Coordinates of C-alpha atoms in Angstrom, one line a residue:
Chain G
X870 CA 46.0 32.7 42.5
X871 CA 44.1 36.0 42.7
X872 CA 47.3 37.7 43.9
X873 CA 49.1 36.7 40.7
X874 CA 46.3 38.1 38.6
X875 CA 46.2 41.3 40.7
X876 CA 50.0 41.8 40.4
X877 CA 49.8 41.2 36.7
X878 CA 47.1 43.8 36.1
X879 CA 48.8 46.4 38.3
X880 CA 52.2 45.8 36.8
X881 CA 50.8 46.1 33.2
X882 CA 48.9 49.3 34.0
X883 CA 52.0 50.8 35.6
X884 CA 54.3 49.8 32.7
X885 CA 51.8 50.8 30.1
X886 CA 51.3 54.3 31.6
X887 CA 55.0 54.7 32.0
X888 CA 55.7 53.7 28.4
X889 CA 53.4 56.5 27.2
X890 CA 55.6 59.1 28.7
X891 CA 59.0 57.7 27.9
X892 CA 60.9 58.4 24.7
X893 CA 63.1 60.6 22.7
X894 CA 60.6 63.4 22.8
X895 CA 59.8 64.7 26.3
X896 CA 56.2 64.4 27.4
X897 CA 54.6 65.1 30.7
X898 CA 51.1 64.6 32.0
X899 CA 50.0 68.3 32.0
X900 CA 51.1 68.6 28.3
X901 CA 48.5 66.1 27.3
X902 CA 45.7 68.5 28.3
X903 CA 47.3 71.6 26.9
X904 CA 49.3 70.6 23.8
X905 CA 47.4 69.0 20.9
X906 CA 50.8 67.8 19.6
X907 CA 51.3 65.8 22.7
X908 CA 48.1 64.0 22.2
X909 CA 49.1 63.3 18.6
X910 CA 52.4 61.9 19.7
X911 CA 50.6 59.5 22.0
X912 CA 48.0 58.5 19.5
X913 CA 50.5 58.0 16.6
X914 CA 53.6 56.7 18.3
X915 CA 53.6 56.0 22.0
X916 CA 50.3 54.2 22.3
X917 CA 50.8 52.0 19.3
X918 CA 54.3 51.2 20.4
X919 CA 53.1 50.3 23.9
X920 CA 50.4 48.1 22.6
X921 CA 52.7 46.5 20.1
X922 CA 55.2 45.5 22.8
X923 CA 52.4 44.2 25.0
X924 CA 50.8 42.2 22.2
X925 CA 54.2 40.8 21.0
X926 CA 55.3 39.7 24.4
X927 CA 52.0 38.2 25.4
X928 CA 51.5 36.2 22.2
X929 CA 55.1 35.0 22.1
X930 CA 54.9 33.8 25.7
X931 CA 51.6 32.0 24.9
X932 CA 53.1 30.5 21.8
X933 CA 56.0 29.3 23.9
X934 CA 53.9 27.7 26.5
X935 CA 51.8 25.9 23.9
X936 CA 55.0 24.6 22.2
X937 CA 56.3 23.4 25.5
X938 CA 53.0 21.5 26.3
X939 CA 52.8 19.9 22.9
X940 CA 56.4 18.8 22.8
X941 CA 56.2 18.0 26.5
X942 CA 59.5 19.7 27.0
X943 CA 60.3 22.8 29.0
X944 CA 63.2 23.9 26.9
X945 CA 61.5 24.7 23.6
X946 CA 60.0 27.7 22.1
X947 CA 59.3 28.8 18.5
X948 CA 62.8 30.2 18.3
X949 CA 64.4 26.8 19.0
X950 CA 62.2 24.6 16.9
X951 CA 62.8 26.0 13.5
X952 CA 59.4 27.8 13.5
X953 CA 60.8 31.3 13.2
X954 CA 63.5 30.3 10.7
X955 CA 61.0 28.5 8.5
X956 CA 58.8 31.6 8.6
X957 CA 61.8 33.7 7.4
X958 CA 62.4 31.4 4.5
X959 CA 58.7 31.8 3.6
X960 CA 59.1 35.6 3.8
X961 CA 62.2 35.5 1.7
X962 CA 60.4 33.4 -0.9
X963 CA 57.5 35.8 -1.0
X964 CA 59.8 38.8 -1.2
X965 CA 61.7 37.4 -4.1
X966 CA 58.9 35.8 -6.1
X967 CA 55.9 38.0 -5.5
X968 CA 57.2 41.3 -3.9
X969 CA 54.1 43.3 -4.4
X970 CA 51.8 41.3 -2.2
X971 CA 50.2 43.0 0.8
X972 CA 51.7 42.5 4.2
X973 CA 48.8 40.3 5.3
X974 CA 49.3 37.8 2.5
X975 CA 53.1 37.8 3.1
X976 CA 52.3 37.0 6.7
X977 CA 50.1 34.1 5.6
X978 CA 52.9 32.7 3.5
X979 CA 55.3 33.0 6.4
X980 CA 52.8 31.3 8.6
X981 CA 52.4 28.4 6.2
X982 CA 56.2 28.0 6.0
X983 CA 56.4 28.2 9.8
X984 CA 53.8 25.4 10.0
X985 CA 55.9 23.2 7.7
X986 CA 59.0 24.0 9.7
X987 CA 57.3 23.1 13.0
X988 CA 55.8 19.9 11.7
X989 CA 59.3 18.9 10.5
X990 CA 60.6 19.5 14.0
X991 CA 57.8 17.4 15.5
X992 CA 58.7 14.6 13.2
X993 CA 62.3 14.8 14.3
X994 CA 61.5 14.8 18.0
X995 CA 59.2 11.8 17.6
X996 CA 62.4 9.7 17.0
X997 CA 64.2 10.9 20.1
X998 CA 64.3 8.8 23.3
X999 CA 61.9 10.4 25.8
X1000 CA 64.3 9.8 28.7
X1001 CA 66.7 12.4 27.3
X1002 CA 64.8 15.6 27.6
X1003 CA 67.7 17.8 26.8
X1004 CA 68.1 16.2 23.3
X1005 CA 64.9 17.9 22.2
X1006 CA 66.1 21.5 22.5
X1007 CA 69.5 20.5 21.2
X1008 CA 68.1 18.9 18.1
X1009 CA 65.7 21.8 17.8
X1010 CA 68.7 24.3 17.9
X1011 CA 70.5 22.3 15.2
X1012 CA 67.4 22.1 13.1
X1013 CA 66.8 25.8 13.5
X1014 CA 70.4 26.5 12.7
X1015 CA 70.2 24.5 9.5
X1016 CA 67.0 26.4 8.4
X1017 CA 68.7 29.7 9.4
X1018 CA 71.7 28.9 7.2
X1019 CA 69.3 28.2 4.3
X1020 CA 67.6 31.5 4.9
X1021 CA 71.0 33.3 5.2
X1022 CA 72.3 31.7 2.0
X1023 CA 69.2 32.7 0.0
X1024 CA 69.3 36.2 1.5
X1025 CA 73.0 36.6 0.8
X1026 CA 72.7 35.5 -2.8
X1027 CA 69.8 37.9 -3.4
X1028 CA 71.1 40.9 -1.4
X1029 CA 68.4 40.6 1.2
X1030 CA 70.7 40.0 4.1
X1031 CA 69.5 43.1 6.0
X1032 CA 66.0 41.7 6.0
X1033 CA 67.1 38.8 8.1
X1034 CA 68.6 41.2 10.6
X1035 CA 65.3 43.0 10.8
X1036 CA 63.3 39.9 11.3
X1037 CA 65.6 38.5 13.8
X1038 CA 65.9 41.4 16.2
X1039 CA 62.6 42.5 17.7
X1040 CA 62.4 46.2 17.8
X1041 CA 59.6 48.7 18.4
X1042 CA 61.1 52.1 17.5
X1043 CA 59.6 52.0 14.0
X1044 CA 56.1 51.2 15.3
X1045 CA 53.6 53.9 14.4
X1046 CA 49.8 53.8 14.1
X1047 CA 49.0 51.8 11.0
X1048 CA 52.1 49.6 11.2
X1049 CA 51.4 47.2 14.0
X1050 CA 47.7 46.4 13.8
X1051 CA 48.4 42.8 12.5
X1052 CA 49.6 42.1 16.0
X1053 CA 46.1 42.4 17.3
X1054 CA 45.5 39.1 15.4
X1055 CA 48.2 37.5 17.5
X1056 CA 46.5 38.9 20.6
X1057 CA 43.2 37.4 19.4
X1058 CA 44.8 34.1 18.8
X1059 CA 46.2 34.1 22.3
X1060 CA 42.7 34.7 23.7
X1061 CA 41.4 31.9 21.6
X1062 CA 44.0 29.7 23.2
X1063 CA 42.6 30.6 26.6
X1064 CA 39.3 29.1 25.6
X1065 CA 40.9 25.8 24.8
X1066 CA 43.3 26.0 27.7
X1067 CA 42.1 22.8 29.2
X1068 CA 42.7 20.9 26.0
X1069 CA 46.3 22.1 25.9
X1070 CA 46.9 21.2 29.5
X1071 CA 45.5 17.8 28.9
X1072 CA 47.7 17.3 25.8
X1073 CA 50.6 18.3 28.0
X1074 CA 49.9 15.3 30.2
X1075 CA 50.9 13.0 27.3
X1076 CA 49.2 11.5 24.4
X1077 CA 48.2 8.3 26.1
X1078 CA 46.5 10.0 29.0
X1079 CA 44.9 12.6 26.9
X1080 CA 43.4 10.1 24.5
X1081 CA 42.1 7.9 27.3
X1082 CA 40.3 11.0 28.6
X1083 CA 38.6 11.4 25.3
X1084 CA 40.7 14.3 24.0
X1085 CA 41.0 14.5 20.2
X1086 CA 44.7 14.8 20.4
X1087 CA 45.3 15.2 16.7
X1088 CA 43.0 18.2 16.6
X1089 CA 44.6 19.9 19.6
X1090 CA 48.0 19.3 18.2
X1091 CA 47.0 20.8 14.8
X1092 CA 45.4 23.7 16.5
X1093 CA 48.4 24.3 18.7
X1094 CA 50.9 24.1 15.8
X1095 CA 48.8 26.4 13.6
X1096 CA 48.5 28.9 16.4
X1097 CA 52.2 28.9 17.2
X1098 CA 53.1 29.3 13.5
X1099 CA 50.6 32.1 13.0
X1100 CA 51.8 34.0 16.0
X1101 CA 55.5 33.6 15.0
X1102 CA 54.8 34.8 11.5
X1103 CA 52.8 37.8 12.7
X1104 CA 55.5 38.8 15.1
X1105 CA 58.3 38.4 12.5
X1106 CA 56.6 40.5 9.9
X1107 CA 55.6 43.3 12.2
X1108 CA 58.4 43.8 14.8
X1109 CA 60.8 40.9 14.4
X1110 CA 61.3 38.1 16.8
X1111 CA 62.6 38.3 20.3
X1112 CA 64.7 35.6 21.8
X1113 CA 63.9 33.8 25.0
X1114 CA 60.4 35.3 25.5
X1115 CA 58.6 32.0 24.8
X1116 CA 61.2 30.1 26.8
X1117 CA 61.7 32.2 30.0
X1118 CA 58.2 33.4 30.7
X1119 CA 56.4 30.0 30.8
X1120 CA 59.2 28.6 32.9
X1121 CA 59.0 31.3 35.4
X1122 CA 55.2 31.1 35.6
X1123 CA 55.2 27.3 35.8
X1124 CA 57.6 27.5 38.7
X1125 CA 55.3 29.9 40.5
X1126 CA 51.8 28.4 39.7
X1127 CA 52.1 25.2 37.8
X1128 CA 51.0 24.2 34.3
X1129 CA 47.3 24.3 34.5
X1130 CA 46.8 26.7 31.6
X1131 CA 43.3 27.7 32.7
X1132 CA 45.0 29.3 35.7
X1133 CA 48.3 30.3 34.4
X1134 CA 47.7 31.5 30.9
X1135 CA 46.6 35.0 31.9
X1136 CA 49.8 35.4 34.0
X1137 CA 51.9 33.9 31.1
X1138 CA 50.5 36.5 28.7
X1139 CA 50.7 39.3 31.2
X1140 CA 54.3 38.6 32.2
X1141 CA 55.3 38.2 28.6
X1142 CA 53.8 41.5 27.6
X1143 CA 55.1 43.3 30.7
X1144 CA 58.6 42.0 30.3
X1145 CA 58.9 42.9 26.6
X1146 CA 57.4 46.3 27.3
X1147 CA 59.8 46.8 30.2
X1148 CA 62.8 45.8 27.9
X1149 CA 61.5 48.3 25.3
X1150 CA 61.3 51.0 27.9
X1151 CA 64.8 50.2 29.2
X1152 CA 66.0 50.4 25.6
X1153 CA 64.6 53.9 25.3
X1154 CA 66.3 55.0 28.5
X1155 CA 69.8 53.5 28.5
X1156 CA 71.3 55.6 25.7
X1157 CA 68.7 58.4 25.6
X1158 CA 67.9 59.8 23.1
X1159 CA 69.2 56.8 21.1
X1160 CA 67.5 53.5 21.4
X1161 CA 68.6 49.9 22.0
X1162 CA 66.3 47.2 20.4
X1163 CA 64.0 45.5 23.0
X1164 CA 65.1 42.1 21.5
X1165 CA 68.7 42.8 22.4
X1166 CA 67.9 43.7 26.0
X1167 CA 65.5 40.8 26.4
X1168 CA 68.2 38.5 25.0
X1169 CA 70.7 39.6 27.7
X1170 CA 68.2 39.5 30.6
X1171 CA 66.4 36.4 29.3
X1172 CA 69.7 34.5 29.1
X1173 CA 70.5 35.4 32.7
X1174 CA 67.0 34.5 34.0
X1175 CA 67.1 31.2 32.0
X1176 CA 70.5 30.2 33.4
X1177 CA 69.3 31.0 36.9
X1178 CA 66.3 28.8 36.3
X1179 CA 68.4 26.0 34.9
X1180 CA 70.9 26.1 37.8
X1181 CA 68.3 26.6 40.4
X1182 CA 66.5 23.6 39.1
X1183 CA 69.4 21.3 40.0
X1184 CA 69.5 22.3 43.6
X1185 CA 65.7 22.1 43.7
X1186 CA 65.5 18.5 42.5
Chain N
X565 CA 31.9 -8.0 27.9
X566 CA 35.1 -7.3 25.9
X567 CA 35.7 -9.8 23.1
X568 CA 39.1 -9.9 21.5
X569 CA 39.5 -11.9 18.4
X570 CA 42.6 -12.6 16.3
X571 CA 44.4 -9.7 17.8
X572 CA 48.0 -9.3 16.6
X573 CA 50.4 -6.5 17.0
X574 CA 54.0 -6.1 15.9
X575 CA 56.4 -3.3 16.1
X576 CA 59.8 -3.1 14.4
X577 CA 59.6 -6.7 13.2
X578 CA 58.8 -7.9 16.7
X579 CA 55.6 -9.8 17.2
X580 CA 54.2 -8.5 20.5
X581 CA 50.7 -9.9 20.3
X582 CA 50.2 -13.0 18.3
X583 CA 46.6 -14.0 17.5
X584 CA 44.9 -13.3 20.8
X585 CA 41.4 -14.7 21.3
X586 CA 39.9 -14.2 24.6
X587 CA 37.1 -12.4 26.4
X588 CA 36.9 -10.3 29.5
X589 CA 33.8 -10.5 31.5
X590 CA 31.8 -7.6 33.0
X591 CA 31.5 -7.3 36.8
X592 CA 34.7 -9.2 37.5
X593 CA 38.2 -8.5 38.5
X594 CA 40.3 -10.0 35.7
X595 CA 44.0 -10.3 36.2
X596 CA 46.4 -10.4 33.3
X597 CA 49.4 -12.3 34.4
X598 CA 52.5 -13.8 32.8
X599 CA 56.3 -13.3 32.6
X600 CA 57.9 -10.1 31.4
X601 CA 57.5 -9.4 27.8
X602 CA 54.4 -11.5 27.5
X603 CA 52.4 -8.6 25.9
X604 CA 50.2 -7.9 28.9
X605 CA 50.6 -4.2 28.8
X606 CA 50.3 -4.1 25.0
X607 CA 47.0 -6.0 25.2
X608 CA 45.8 -3.6 27.9
X609 CA 46.9 -0.7 25.7
X610 CA 45.1 -2.1 22.7
X611 CA 41.9 -2.4 24.6
X612 CA 42.3 1.2 25.8
X613 CA 43.3 2.3 22.3
X614 CA 46.7 3.4 23.4
X615 CA 48.3 1.3 20.7
X616 CA 46.9 0.9 17.2
X617 CA 46.4 -2.8 16.5
X618 CA 47.6 -4.3 13.2
X619 CA 45.0 -7.0 12.8
X620 CA 42.1 -8.4 14.7
X621 CA 39.2 -6.9 16.4
X622 CA 38.1 -5.8 19.8
X623 CA 34.4 -5.5 20.6
X624 CA 33.0 -4.1 23.7
X625 CA 29.4 -5.1 24.4
X626 CA 29.2 -6.2 20.8
X627 CA 30.3 -2.9 19.4
X628 CA 33.6 -2.6 17.5
X629 CA 36.0 -0.4 19.4
X630 CA 36.9 1.4 16.2
X631 CA 33.3 2.7 15.9
X632 CA 33.3 4.3 19.3
X633 CA 34.2 8.0 19.5
X634 CA 37.0 9.0 21.9
X635 CA 34.5 10.8 24.1
X636 CA 32.3 7.8 24.5
X637 CA 35.3 5.5 25.0
X638 CA 36.5 7.8 27.8
X639 CA 33.2 7.3 29.6
X640 CA 33.3 3.6 28.9
X641 CA 36.8 2.9 30.1
X642 CA 39.5 4.5 32.2
X643 CA 43.1 3.4 31.8
X644 CA 46.1 3.9 34.1
X645 CA 49.3 3.2 32.4
X646 CA 52.4 1.7 34.0
X647 CA 54.8 4.6 33.3
X648 CA 53.3 7.8 34.6
X649 CA 55.8 10.2 33.4
X650 CA 54.2 13.6 33.4
X651 CA 56.4 16.6 32.7
X652 CA 53.9 19.3 33.5
X653 CA 53.4 20.7 36.9
X654 CA 49.8 19.9 37.7
X655 CA 48.2 19.9 41.2
X656 CA 46.6 16.6 42.4
X657 CA 43.2 18.2 42.6
X658 CA 43.4 19.5 39.1
X659 CA 44.5 16.1 37.8
X660 CA 41.4 14.6 39.3
X661 CA 39.4 17.4 37.7
X662 CA 40.7 16.2 34.4
X663 CA 39.4 12.8 35.3
X664 CA 36.0 14.4 35.1
X665 CA 36.8 15.8 31.6
X666 CA 34.8 13.1 29.7
X667 CA 31.7 14.1 31.6
X668 CA 32.2 17.8 32.4
X669 CA 34.4 19.0 29.6
X670 CA 36.2 21.3 31.9
X671 CA 33.1 22.9 33.5
X672 CA 33.0 21.1 36.9
X673 CA 29.7 21.2 38.7
X674 CA 28.9 20.4 42.3
X675 CA 28.5 16.8 41.4
X676 CA 32.0 16.6 39.9
X677 CA 33.5 18.3 42.9
X678 CA 31.8 15.8 45.1
X679 CA 33.2 12.9 43.1
X680 CA 36.7 14.5 43.1
X681 CA 36.6 15.0 46.9
X682 CA 35.5 11.4 47.5
X683 CA 38.2 10.1 45.2
X684 CA 40.8 12.1 47.1
X685 CA 39.5 10.7 50.4
X686 CA 39.3 7.2 48.9
X687 CA 42.9 7.2 47.9
X688 CA 44.3 8.9 51.0
X689 CA 45.2 12.1 49.1
X690 CA 43.1 14.8 50.8
X691 CA 46.2 16.2 52.5
X692 CA 48.1 16.3 49.2
X693 CA 45.4 17.8 47.0
X694 CA 47.3 21.1 46.4
X695 CA 50.6 19.5 45.8
X696 CA 52.1 19.4 42.3
X697 CA 52.6 16.0 40.8
X698 CA 56.4 16.4 40.7
X699 CA 56.5 17.0 44.4
X700 CA 55.0 13.5 45.2
X701 CA 56.7 10.2 45.8
X702 CA 56.3 7.4 43.3
X703 CA 53.5 5.7 45.3
X704 CA 51.7 9.0 45.9
X705 CA 51.7 9.8 42.3
X706 CA 50.5 6.3 41.4
X707 CA 47.6 6.9 43.8
X708 CA 46.8 10.2 42.3
X709 CA 46.5 8.6 38.8
X710 CA 44.4 5.8 40.3
X711 CA 42.2 8.4 41.9
X712 CA 41.9 10.2 38.6
X713 CA 40.7 7.0 36.9
X714 CA 38.3 6.5 39.8
X715 CA 36.9 10.0 39.2
X716 CA 36.5 9.2 35.6
X717 CA 33.8 6.8 36.7
X718 CA 34.0 4.6 33.6
X719 CA 32.4 1.2 33.4
X720 CA 35.7 -0.5 32.8
X721 CA 38.9 0.2 34.7
X722 CA 42.1 -0.9 33.0
X723 CA 45.1 -0.8 35.3
X724 CA 48.7 -1.6 34.3
X725 CA 50.6 -2.9 37.3
X726 CA 48.9 -0.6 39.8
X727 CA 50.7 -2.1 42.7
X728 CA 54.0 -0.8 41.5
X729 CA 55.3 1.7 44.1
X730 CA 52.5 1.1 46.5
X731 CA 53.3 0.0 50.0
X732 CA 51.5 -2.9 51.7
X733 CA 48.7 -0.8 53.1
X734 CA 47.9 1.1 50.0
X735 CA 48.3 -2.0 47.8
X736 CA 45.8 -3.9 49.9
X737 CA 43.4 -1.0 50.1
X738 CA 43.6 -0.5 46.3
X739 CA 42.6 -4.1 45.7
X740 CA 39.8 -3.9 48.3
X741 CA 38.6 -0.7 46.6
X742 CA 38.6 -2.4 43.3
X743 CA 36.6 -5.3 44.7
X744 CA 34.1 -2.8 46.2
X745 CA 33.7 -1.0 42.8
X746 CA 33.0 -4.4 41.2
X747 CA 30.5 -5.6 43.8
X748 CA 28.8 -2.3 44.7
X749 CA 29.0 -0.2 41.5
X750 CA 28.9 -3.0 38.9
X751 CA 32.3 -1.9 37.5
X752 CA 34.6 -4.2 35.6
X753 CA 38.3 -4.3 36.3
X754 CA 41.1 -5.5 34.2
X755 CA 44.5 -5.4 35.9
X756 CA 48.0 -6.4 35.0
X757 CA 49.5 -8.0 38.2
X758 CA 52.9 -9.4 38.9
X759 CA 52.3 -10.5 42.4
X760 CA 50.7 -13.9 42.3
X761 CA 49.5 -13.7 45.8
X762 CA 47.5 -10.6 45.1
X763 CA 46.2 -12.3 42.0
X764 CA 45.1 -15.4 44.0
X765 CA 43.6 -13.2 46.7
X766 CA 41.5 -10.8 44.6
X767 CA 41.1 -11.8 41.0
X768 CA 37.9 -13.5 39.8
X769 CA 39.3 -14.4 36.4
X770 CA 42.8 -14.9 35.1
X771 CA 44.1 -14.4 31.6
X772 CA 47.6 -15.8 31.5
X773 CA 49.9 -14.7 28.7
X774 CA 53.3 -15.7 27.4
X775 CA 55.1 -14.6 24.2
X776 CA 52.2 -12.7 22.9
X777 CA 49.7 -15.5 23.3
X778 CA 47.1 -16.5 25.8
X779 CA 48.3 -19.7 27.6
X780 CA 45.2 -20.2 29.7
X781 CA 42.2 -18.2 30.9
X782 CA 39.3 -18.8 33.2
X783 CA 38.1 -18.4 36.8
X784 CA 41.0 -18.1 39.2
X785 CA 39.7 -21.0 41.3
X786 CA 39.9 -23.5 38.5
X787 CA 42.8 -22.4 36.3
X788 CA 45.3 -21.2 38.9
X789 CA 47.0 -24.5 39.6
X790 CA 50.5 -25.2 40.7
X791 CA 51.3 -26.9 37.4
X792 CA 49.8 -24.3 35.2
X793 CA 51.5 -21.4 37.0
X794 CA 54.8 -23.2 37.2
X795 CA 54.6 -23.8 33.5
X796 CA 53.6 -20.2 32.8
X797 CA 56.5 -18.7 34.6
X798 CA 58.9 -21.5 34.0
X799 CA 59.6 -21.5 37.7
X800 CA 58.5 -24.0 40.3
X801 CA 55.5 -22.6 42.1
X802 CA 53.8 -24.3 45.0
X803 CA 50.3 -23.4 46.0
X804 CA 49.7 -23.6 49.8
X805 CA 46.2 -23.6 51.3
X806 CA 46.1 -21.5 54.5
X807 CA 42.7 -21.3 56.2
X808 CA 41.0 -21.6 52.8
X809 CA 43.2 -19.0 51.1
X810 CA 45.7 -20.0 48.5
X811 CA 49.2 -18.7 48.6
X812 CA 52.0 -19.1 46.0
X813 CA 55.4 -20.1 47.3
X814 CA 58.1 -19.5 44.7
X815 CA 60.6 -17.4 46.7
X816 CA 63.1 -20.2 47.3

């Protein structure tokens, strides 16, 4: 266990440092001492960008693992349960009906919509036979697809279609100091989850067992759904959502160290943050000095990892 | 004592429990027996609050179950369900740690660790403590959940077909262990059993059910007769006395 923590910390430090010195504008360590402009570049752009990637990845991975425990299914994440799509509908509504609202209020509306969307998904899954685990993500994908079509339709009718594109592809090139701070809230929520980690692990053992051990299951479920919705909304309004983060990261960590969140959550958060940051850095390098969105890169790499996990699973069992 | 009065439960138009009136005594091993679909598991689930009853009342030591908080109930009764489908990858030792949840709320002290270790030893799991649940055989997993219920250290232990998946040795040692808990620690055990011979060998009390109703109930030595059992299961059952122990012969 300590090895996993150690590796996570070292990896994050290395990536974080690397990220500060990587980008369209060349920057090297000696410059930081000599050139005040360099320091400004770090303070205004590179550091916020690095932090934004870390916070996004960490909180999305945490949201994914909560979703998986609450639904008791390994193949769900906020992107496949209608949470993100519902948040987008909420954002569209707020953009159309009350465009002048501050970003924080917009985020709250999106979170409320995401909450409704997630509850709708939970209602749907309740009717599915438990012995068919793959039905859950399939139904989730269809449900999310329906919500996405609604969002697209509204956006198309109102000339807001480019907004959907922005919300759907997580991207950090526009991140500057003053434009990502909401993400700290997502980070704080993830830390709060850590304090209730045992409750979520218990809920993941199933309602019957959790209740018989005295867990207030309804409370934990509400707390989890609220957290997932908030995190999704926060990520969408600041950087846009990234596919697969909430799916791949918890699965990889579960394979390595199991599902006892008290032990695994720091690694889930660390790996999520690290991978998203790595994808963002990769995006800065591949077509230097142009950039590829981190969401695109994660989409490609995440799909490969996820397929490997799926296929590897068969030979394992 | 657990008193059950006028308990009914139906789901999707199907009457599962139909006006159950019975009581379960403290400090006894009570076996719930009866044919498939009799409602045994549902009754056990209703007592353990796994299913929400439609009508009727369950009182435990005179207190209505509805008025007991989940935390108090978890200290009062431990339940091991029949289908132990767990999707998450949890280590055996962590599972037992969650058995201490009603007492420790996740902060395990030396006392809790002692109880966990003794439960592991009791159920022959010490070598498996760091295995994940999904790496265990059916019987091993069953034992892990039984050990967790043991670690929960509740007054009442409700077990739904605990002998499923257990081999001879572990089945017998489980029953002996239950007996020991009853006689030495003043626990009370309610257990759904399908094996009549285990019932005859270990149960103090029997509650026999069919079609959601109690057919007969009482001390094993008085109510478990060849006629009553044959009628209950609609199968000829002969009771043989071998050195003072009764055995059911129904195999052919």
